Short mmCIF file of C-alpha atoms and ligand atoms in Angstrom, two decimals:
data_model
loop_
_atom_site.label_atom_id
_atom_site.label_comp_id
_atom_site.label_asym_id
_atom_site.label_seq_id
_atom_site.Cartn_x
_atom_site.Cartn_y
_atom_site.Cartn_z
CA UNK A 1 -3.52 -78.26 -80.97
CA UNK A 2 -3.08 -74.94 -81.10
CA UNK A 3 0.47 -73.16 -81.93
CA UNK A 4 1.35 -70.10 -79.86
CA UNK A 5 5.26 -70.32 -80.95
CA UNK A 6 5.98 -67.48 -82.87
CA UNK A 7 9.56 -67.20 -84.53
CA UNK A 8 11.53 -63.58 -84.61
CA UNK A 9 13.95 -64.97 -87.78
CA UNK A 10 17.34 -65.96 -87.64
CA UNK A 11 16.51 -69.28 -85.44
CA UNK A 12 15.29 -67.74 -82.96
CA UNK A 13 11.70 -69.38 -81.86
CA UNK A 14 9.57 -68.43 -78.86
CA UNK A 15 6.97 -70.94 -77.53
CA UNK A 16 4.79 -68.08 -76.99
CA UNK A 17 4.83 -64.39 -78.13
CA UNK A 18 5.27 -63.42 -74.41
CA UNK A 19 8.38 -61.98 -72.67
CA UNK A 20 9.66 -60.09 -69.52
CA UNK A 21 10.23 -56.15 -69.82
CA UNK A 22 13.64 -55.42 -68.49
CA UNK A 23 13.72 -53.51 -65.26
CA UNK A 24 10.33 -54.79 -64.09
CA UNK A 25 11.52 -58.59 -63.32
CA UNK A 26 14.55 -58.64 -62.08
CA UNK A 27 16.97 -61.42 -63.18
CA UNK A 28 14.02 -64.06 -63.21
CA UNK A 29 15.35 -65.88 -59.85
CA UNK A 30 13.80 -63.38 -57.54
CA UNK A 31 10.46 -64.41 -58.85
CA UNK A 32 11.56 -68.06 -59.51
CA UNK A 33 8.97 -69.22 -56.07
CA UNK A 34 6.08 -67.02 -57.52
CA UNK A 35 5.64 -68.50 -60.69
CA UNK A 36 6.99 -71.08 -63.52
CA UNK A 37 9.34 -68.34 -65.61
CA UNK A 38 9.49 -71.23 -68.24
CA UNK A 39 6.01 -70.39 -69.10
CA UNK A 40 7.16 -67.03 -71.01
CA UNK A 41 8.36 -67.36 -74.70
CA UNK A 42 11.56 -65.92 -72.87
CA UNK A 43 12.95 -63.65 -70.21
CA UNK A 44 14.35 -60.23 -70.43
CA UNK A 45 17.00 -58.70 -67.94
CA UNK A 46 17.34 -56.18 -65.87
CA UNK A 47 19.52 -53.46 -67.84
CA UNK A 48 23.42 -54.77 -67.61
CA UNK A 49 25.87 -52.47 -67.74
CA UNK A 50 30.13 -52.71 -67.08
CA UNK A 51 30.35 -51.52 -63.65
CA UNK A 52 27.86 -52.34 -60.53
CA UNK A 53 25.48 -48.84 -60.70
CA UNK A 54 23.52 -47.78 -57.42
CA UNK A 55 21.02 -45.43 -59.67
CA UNK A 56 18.92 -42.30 -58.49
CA UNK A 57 18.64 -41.36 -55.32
CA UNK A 58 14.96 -42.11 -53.78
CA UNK A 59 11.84 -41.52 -54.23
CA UNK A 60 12.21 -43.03 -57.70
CA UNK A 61 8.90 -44.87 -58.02
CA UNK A 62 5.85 -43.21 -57.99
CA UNK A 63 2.41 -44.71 -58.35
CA UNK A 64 -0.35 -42.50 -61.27
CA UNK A 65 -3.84 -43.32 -61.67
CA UNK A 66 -2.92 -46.08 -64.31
CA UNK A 67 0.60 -46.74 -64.23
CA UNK A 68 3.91 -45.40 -62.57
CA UNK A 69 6.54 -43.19 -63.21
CA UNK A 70 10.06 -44.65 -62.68
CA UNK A 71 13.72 -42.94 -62.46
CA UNK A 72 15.86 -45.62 -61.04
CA UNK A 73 18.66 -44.83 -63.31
CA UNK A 74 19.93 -48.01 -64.21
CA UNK A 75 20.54 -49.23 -60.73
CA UNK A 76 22.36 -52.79 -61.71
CA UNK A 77 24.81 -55.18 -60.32
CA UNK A 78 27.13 -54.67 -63.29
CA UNK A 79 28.26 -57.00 -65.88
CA UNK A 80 30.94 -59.44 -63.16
CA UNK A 81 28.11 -60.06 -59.98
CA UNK A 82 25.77 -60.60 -63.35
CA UNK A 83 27.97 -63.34 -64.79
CA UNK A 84 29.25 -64.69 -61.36
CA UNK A 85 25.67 -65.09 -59.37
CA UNK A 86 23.16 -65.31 -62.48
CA UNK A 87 24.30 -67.42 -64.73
CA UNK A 88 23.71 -70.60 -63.20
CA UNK A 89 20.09 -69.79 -62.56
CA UNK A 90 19.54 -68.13 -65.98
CA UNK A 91 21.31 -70.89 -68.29
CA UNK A 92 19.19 -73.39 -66.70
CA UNK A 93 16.01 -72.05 -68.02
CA UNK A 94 14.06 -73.84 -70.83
CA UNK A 95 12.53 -70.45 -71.75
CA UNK A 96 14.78 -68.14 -73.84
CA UNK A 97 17.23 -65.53 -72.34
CA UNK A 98 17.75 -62.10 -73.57
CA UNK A 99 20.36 -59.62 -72.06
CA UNK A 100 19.36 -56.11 -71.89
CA UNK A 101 22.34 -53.95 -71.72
CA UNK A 102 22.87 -50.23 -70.70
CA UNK A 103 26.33 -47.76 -71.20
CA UNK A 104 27.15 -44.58 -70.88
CA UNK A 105 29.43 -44.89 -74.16
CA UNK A 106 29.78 -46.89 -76.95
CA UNK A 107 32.68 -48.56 -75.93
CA UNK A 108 31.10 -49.28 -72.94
CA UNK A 109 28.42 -51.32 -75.13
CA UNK A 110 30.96 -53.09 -76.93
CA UNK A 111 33.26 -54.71 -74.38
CA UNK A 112 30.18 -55.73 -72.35
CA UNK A 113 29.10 -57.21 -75.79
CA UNK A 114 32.79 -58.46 -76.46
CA UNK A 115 32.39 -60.12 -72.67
CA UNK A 116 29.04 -61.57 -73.52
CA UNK A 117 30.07 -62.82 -76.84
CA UNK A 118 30.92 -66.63 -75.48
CA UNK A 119 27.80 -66.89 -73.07
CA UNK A 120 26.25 -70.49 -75.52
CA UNK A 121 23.07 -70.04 -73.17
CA UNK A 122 22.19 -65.98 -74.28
CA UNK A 123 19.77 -65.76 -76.97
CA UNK A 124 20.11 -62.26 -77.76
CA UNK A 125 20.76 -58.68 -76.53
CA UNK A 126 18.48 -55.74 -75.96
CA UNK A 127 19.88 -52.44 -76.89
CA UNK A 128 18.61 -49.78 -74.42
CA UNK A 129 18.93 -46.74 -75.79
CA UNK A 130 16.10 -45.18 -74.88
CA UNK A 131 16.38 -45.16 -70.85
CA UNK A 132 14.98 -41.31 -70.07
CA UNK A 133 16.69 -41.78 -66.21
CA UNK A 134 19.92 -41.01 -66.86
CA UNK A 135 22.49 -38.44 -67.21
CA UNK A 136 25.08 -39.79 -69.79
CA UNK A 137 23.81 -42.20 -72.39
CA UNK A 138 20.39 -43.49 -71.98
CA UNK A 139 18.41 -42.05 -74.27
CA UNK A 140 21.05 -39.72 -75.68
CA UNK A 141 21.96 -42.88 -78.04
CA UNK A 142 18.42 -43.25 -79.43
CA UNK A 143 17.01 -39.76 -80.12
CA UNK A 144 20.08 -38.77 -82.30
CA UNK A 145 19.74 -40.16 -85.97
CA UNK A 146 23.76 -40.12 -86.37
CA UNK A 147 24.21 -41.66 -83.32
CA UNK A 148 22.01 -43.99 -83.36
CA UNK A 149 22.84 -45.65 -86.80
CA UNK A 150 26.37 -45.68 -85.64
CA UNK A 151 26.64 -47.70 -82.16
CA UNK A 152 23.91 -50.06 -84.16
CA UNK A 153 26.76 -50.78 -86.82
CA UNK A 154 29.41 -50.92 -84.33
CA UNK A 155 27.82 -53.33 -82.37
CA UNK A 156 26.72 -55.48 -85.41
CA UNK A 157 30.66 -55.34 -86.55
CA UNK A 158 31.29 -57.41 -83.17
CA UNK A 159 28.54 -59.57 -82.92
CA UNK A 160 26.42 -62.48 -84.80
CA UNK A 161 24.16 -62.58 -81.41
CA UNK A 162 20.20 -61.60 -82.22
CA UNK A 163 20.11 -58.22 -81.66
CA UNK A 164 17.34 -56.07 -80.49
CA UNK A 165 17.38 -52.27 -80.67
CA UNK A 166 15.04 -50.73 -77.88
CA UNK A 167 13.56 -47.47 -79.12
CA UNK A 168 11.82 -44.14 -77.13
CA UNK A 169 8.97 -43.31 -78.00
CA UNK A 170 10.10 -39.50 -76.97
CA UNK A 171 10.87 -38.74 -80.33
CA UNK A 172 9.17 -36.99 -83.43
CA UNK A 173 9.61 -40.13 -85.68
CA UNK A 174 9.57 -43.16 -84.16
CA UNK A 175 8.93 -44.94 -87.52
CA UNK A 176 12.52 -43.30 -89.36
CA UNK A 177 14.30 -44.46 -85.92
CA UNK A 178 13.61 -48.26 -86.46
CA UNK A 179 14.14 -47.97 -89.69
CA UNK A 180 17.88 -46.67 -88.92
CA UNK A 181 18.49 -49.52 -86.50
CA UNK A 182 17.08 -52.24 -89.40
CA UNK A 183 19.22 -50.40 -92.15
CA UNK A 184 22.37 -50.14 -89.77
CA UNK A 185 22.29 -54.08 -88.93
CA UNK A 186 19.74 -55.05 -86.25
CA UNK A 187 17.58 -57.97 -86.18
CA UNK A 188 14.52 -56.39 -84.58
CA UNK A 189 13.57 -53.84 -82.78
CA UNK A 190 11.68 -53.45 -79.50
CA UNK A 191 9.05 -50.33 -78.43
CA UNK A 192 8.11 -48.16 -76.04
CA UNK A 193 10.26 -47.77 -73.49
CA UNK A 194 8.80 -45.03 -70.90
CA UNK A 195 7.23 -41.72 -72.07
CA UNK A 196 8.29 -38.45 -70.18
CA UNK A 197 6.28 -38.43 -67.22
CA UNK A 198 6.30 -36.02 -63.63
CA UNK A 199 3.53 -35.72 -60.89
CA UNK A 200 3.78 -33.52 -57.97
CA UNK A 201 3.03 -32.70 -54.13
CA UNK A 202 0.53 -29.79 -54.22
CA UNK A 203 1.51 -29.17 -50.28
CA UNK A 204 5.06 -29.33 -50.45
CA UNK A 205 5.60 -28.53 -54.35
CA UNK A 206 8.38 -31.13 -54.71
CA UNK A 207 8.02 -33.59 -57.64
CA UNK A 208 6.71 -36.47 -56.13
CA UNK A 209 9.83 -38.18 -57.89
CA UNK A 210 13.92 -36.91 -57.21
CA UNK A 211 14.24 -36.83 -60.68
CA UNK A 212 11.27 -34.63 -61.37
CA UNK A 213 10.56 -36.07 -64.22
CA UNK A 214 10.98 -39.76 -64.93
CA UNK A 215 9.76 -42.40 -67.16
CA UNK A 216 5.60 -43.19 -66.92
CA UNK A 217 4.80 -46.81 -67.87
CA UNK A 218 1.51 -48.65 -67.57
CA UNK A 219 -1.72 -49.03 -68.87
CA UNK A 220 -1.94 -44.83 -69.34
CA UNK A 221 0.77 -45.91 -72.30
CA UNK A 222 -0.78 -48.46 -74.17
CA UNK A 223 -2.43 -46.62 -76.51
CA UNK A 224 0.74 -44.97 -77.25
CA UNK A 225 2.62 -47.57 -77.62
CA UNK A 226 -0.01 -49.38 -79.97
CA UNK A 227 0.02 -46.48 -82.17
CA UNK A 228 4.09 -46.45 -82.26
CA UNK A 229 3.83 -50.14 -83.44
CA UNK A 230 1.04 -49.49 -85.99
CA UNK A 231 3.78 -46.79 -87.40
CA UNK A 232 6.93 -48.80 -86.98
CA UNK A 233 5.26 -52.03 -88.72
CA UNK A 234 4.55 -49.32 -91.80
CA UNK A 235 8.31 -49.08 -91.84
CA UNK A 236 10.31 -51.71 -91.31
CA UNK A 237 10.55 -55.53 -92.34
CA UNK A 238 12.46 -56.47 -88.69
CA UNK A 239 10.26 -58.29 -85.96
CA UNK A 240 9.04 -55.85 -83.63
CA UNK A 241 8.48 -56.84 -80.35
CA UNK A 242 5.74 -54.64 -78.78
CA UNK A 243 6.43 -53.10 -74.87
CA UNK A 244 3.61 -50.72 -73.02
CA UNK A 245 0.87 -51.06 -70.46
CA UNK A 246 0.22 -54.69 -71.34
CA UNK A 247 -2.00 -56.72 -68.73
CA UNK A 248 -4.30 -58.95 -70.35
CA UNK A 249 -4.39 -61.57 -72.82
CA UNK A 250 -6.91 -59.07 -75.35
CA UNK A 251 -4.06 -56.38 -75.02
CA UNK A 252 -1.48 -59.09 -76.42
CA UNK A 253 -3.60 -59.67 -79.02
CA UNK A 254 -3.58 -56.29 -79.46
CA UNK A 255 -0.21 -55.85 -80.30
CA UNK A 256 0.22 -58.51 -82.15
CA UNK A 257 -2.94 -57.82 -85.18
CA UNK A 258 -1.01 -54.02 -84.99
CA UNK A 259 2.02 -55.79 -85.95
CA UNK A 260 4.40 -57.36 -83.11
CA UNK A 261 5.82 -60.44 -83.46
CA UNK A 262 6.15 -60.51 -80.04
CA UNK A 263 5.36 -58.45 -76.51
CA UNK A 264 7.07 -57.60 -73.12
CA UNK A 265 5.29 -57.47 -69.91
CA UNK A 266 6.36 -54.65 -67.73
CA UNK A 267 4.46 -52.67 -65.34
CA UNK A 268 2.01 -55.44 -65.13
CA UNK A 269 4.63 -57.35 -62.91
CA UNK A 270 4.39 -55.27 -59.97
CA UNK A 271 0.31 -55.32 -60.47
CA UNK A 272 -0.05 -59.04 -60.87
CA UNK A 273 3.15 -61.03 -61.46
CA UNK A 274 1.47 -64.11 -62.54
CA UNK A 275 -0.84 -62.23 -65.26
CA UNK A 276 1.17 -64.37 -68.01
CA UNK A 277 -1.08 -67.66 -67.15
CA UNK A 278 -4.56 -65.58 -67.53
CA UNK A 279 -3.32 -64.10 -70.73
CA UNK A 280 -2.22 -67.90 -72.14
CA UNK A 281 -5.52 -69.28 -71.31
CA UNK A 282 -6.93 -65.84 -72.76
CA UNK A 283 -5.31 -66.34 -75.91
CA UNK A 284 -5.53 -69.92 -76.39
CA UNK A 285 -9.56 -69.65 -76.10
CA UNK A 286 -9.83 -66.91 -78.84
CA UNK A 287 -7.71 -68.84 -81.21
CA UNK A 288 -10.09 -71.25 -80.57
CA UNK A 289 -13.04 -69.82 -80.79
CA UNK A 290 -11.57 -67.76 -84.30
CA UNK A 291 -10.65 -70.99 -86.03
CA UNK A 292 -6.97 -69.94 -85.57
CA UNK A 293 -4.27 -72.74 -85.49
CA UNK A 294 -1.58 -70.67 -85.30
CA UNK A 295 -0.93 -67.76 -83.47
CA UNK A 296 1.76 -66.09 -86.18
CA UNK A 297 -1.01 -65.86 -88.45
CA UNK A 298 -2.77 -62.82 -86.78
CA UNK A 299 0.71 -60.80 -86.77
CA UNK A 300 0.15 -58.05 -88.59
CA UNK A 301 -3.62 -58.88 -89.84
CA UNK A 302 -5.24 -55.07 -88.67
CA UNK A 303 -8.17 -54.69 -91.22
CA UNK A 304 -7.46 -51.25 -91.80
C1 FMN B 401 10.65 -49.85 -62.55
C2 FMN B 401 11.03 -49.92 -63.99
C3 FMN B 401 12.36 -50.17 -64.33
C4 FMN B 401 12.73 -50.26 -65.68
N1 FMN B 401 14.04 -50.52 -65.99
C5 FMN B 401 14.41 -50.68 -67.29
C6 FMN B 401 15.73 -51.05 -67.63
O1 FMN B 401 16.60 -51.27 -66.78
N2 FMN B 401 16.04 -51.19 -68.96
C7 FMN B 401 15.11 -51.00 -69.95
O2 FMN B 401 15.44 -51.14 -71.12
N3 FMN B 401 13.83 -50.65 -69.64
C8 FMN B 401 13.46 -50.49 -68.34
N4 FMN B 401 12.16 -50.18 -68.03
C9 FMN B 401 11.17 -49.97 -69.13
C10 FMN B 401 10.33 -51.23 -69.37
O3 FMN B 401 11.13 -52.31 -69.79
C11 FMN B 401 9.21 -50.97 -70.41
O4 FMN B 401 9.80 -50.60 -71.64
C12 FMN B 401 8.25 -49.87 -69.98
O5 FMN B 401 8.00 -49.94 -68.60
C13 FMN B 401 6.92 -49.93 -70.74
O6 FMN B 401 6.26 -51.14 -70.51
P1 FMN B 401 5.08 -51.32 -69.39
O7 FMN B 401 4.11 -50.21 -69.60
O8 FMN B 401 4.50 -52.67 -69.64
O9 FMN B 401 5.76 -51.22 -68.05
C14 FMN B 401 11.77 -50.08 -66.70
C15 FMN B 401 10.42 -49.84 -66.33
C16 FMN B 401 10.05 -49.77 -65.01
C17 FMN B 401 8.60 -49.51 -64.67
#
């Protein structure tokens, strides 16, 4: 038998190193006909924030020759719809539950925290501070060293809940970042969210997106976001949970010899939502064929 759980401390134990990138699959039920969500080590939200927000105006999707850029701006149902129509559907799930959540302040992170705080079926939070689609907050928190180390202590003051700090890869040291989030309290942190990205309408000159530039994702990042875990691993003792362009089973395995503990499926949802069962038979085969029981023992193993 072969053991694909992988644990990310502090109790908390995935079947399988594979989760959901929030924004990219909703809050599981919509794709609850499509596919057994169970399946994934756990599921990541859509980004929560206090009050319902209707985003960026349209077009804010745009397809590039191996991904998309994105500036939907945080577009959510807001922390009392979240609690009052997904709840029942999310605390029923065998896989584990993570709640991504998105403010424009730090107070706003801490009373949707302080709201959250009693939720038994919520495994941990994501800390997005690293969405590029936004006016206030966003990636304001998580480009700014100061900042940064400060909203991750606050929040650790008023919470025991596994905590995840979401970094951008749109700064110049990606590596000193996570290392600010492990120092100031977090229990892992989770990278790339999307790089600066714009295309544009030769005929009309218009961005192709309203926001003219947005937030690329997809297989054009992987490389990217391989090299930010390579650095980050270097850096910090913290799982790291690896996010960017995955869509196959070898690019999991990817991640994980660079140094994840664990990975999020993003862009690959919209391309294939049921890539998940490919990659598990993927990965299951190469352990076999390596000789590997376990799948933890291949975390961090890049023969340099
Ligand atoms: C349409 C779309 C919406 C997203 N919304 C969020 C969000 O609400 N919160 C968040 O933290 N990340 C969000 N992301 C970023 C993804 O979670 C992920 O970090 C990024 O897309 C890179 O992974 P990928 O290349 O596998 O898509 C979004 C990405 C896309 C494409």
């Amino acid at each position: 038998m072969i053991d694909l759980s992988v644990s990310l401390n502090k109790n908390l134990v995935l079947s399988n190193p594979i989760l959901t990138a929030s924004g990219t699959f909703g809050y599981g039920d919509e794709l609850a006909d499509l596919l057994d969500i169970n399946r994934f080590g756990g599921i990541i939200t859509k980004s929560i924030s206090l009050e319902p927000r209707q985003g960026n105006p349209d077009p804010r999707i745009v397809e590039t020759p191996a991904g998309m850029i994105n500036s939907i701006g945080l577009a959510n149902i807001g922390l009392d719809a979240f609690l009052r129509e997904k709840k029942k559907f999310l605390s029923h799930l065998r896989c584990k539950v993570i709640v991504n959540i998105a403010a424009k302040t730090e107070k706003e992170f801490c009373e949707v925290i302080q709201r959250l705080n009693d939720e038994d079926w919520i495994s941990g939070y994501e800390i997005n501070v690293s969405c590029p689609n936004v006016k206030e907050g966003g990636i304001a928190f998580g480009t700014d060293q100061e900042t940064l180390q400060r909203l991750t202590k606050n929040i650790r003051k008023i919470t025991d809940q596994y905590l995840i700090i979401k970094l951008t890869p749109n700064v110049t040291n990606i590596a000193q970042m996570a290392k600010i989030a492990e120092d100031a309290g977090a229990d892992a942190v989770s990278l790339i969210n999307t790089v600066y990205g714009s295309a544009i309408d030769i005929y009309t000159r218009k961005p192709r997106i309203n926001s003219t530039i947005g937030g690329l994702s997809g297989p054009a990042i992987k490389p990217i976001a391989l090299a930010n875990v390579i650095k980050v691993s270097g850096a910090v003792r913290i799982p790291i949970i690896g996010i960017g362009g995955i869509t196959t089973g070898e690019d999991v395995l990817e991640f994980l010899i660079a140094g994840a503990t664990a990975v999020q499926l993003g862009t690959v949802n919209f391309m294939n939502p049921l890539a998940l069962y490919g990659m598990l038979d993927f990965i299951s085969d190469y352990l076999n064929q390596q000789g590997i029981d376990s799948i933890s023992q291949l975390i961090g193993s890049l023969q340099k």
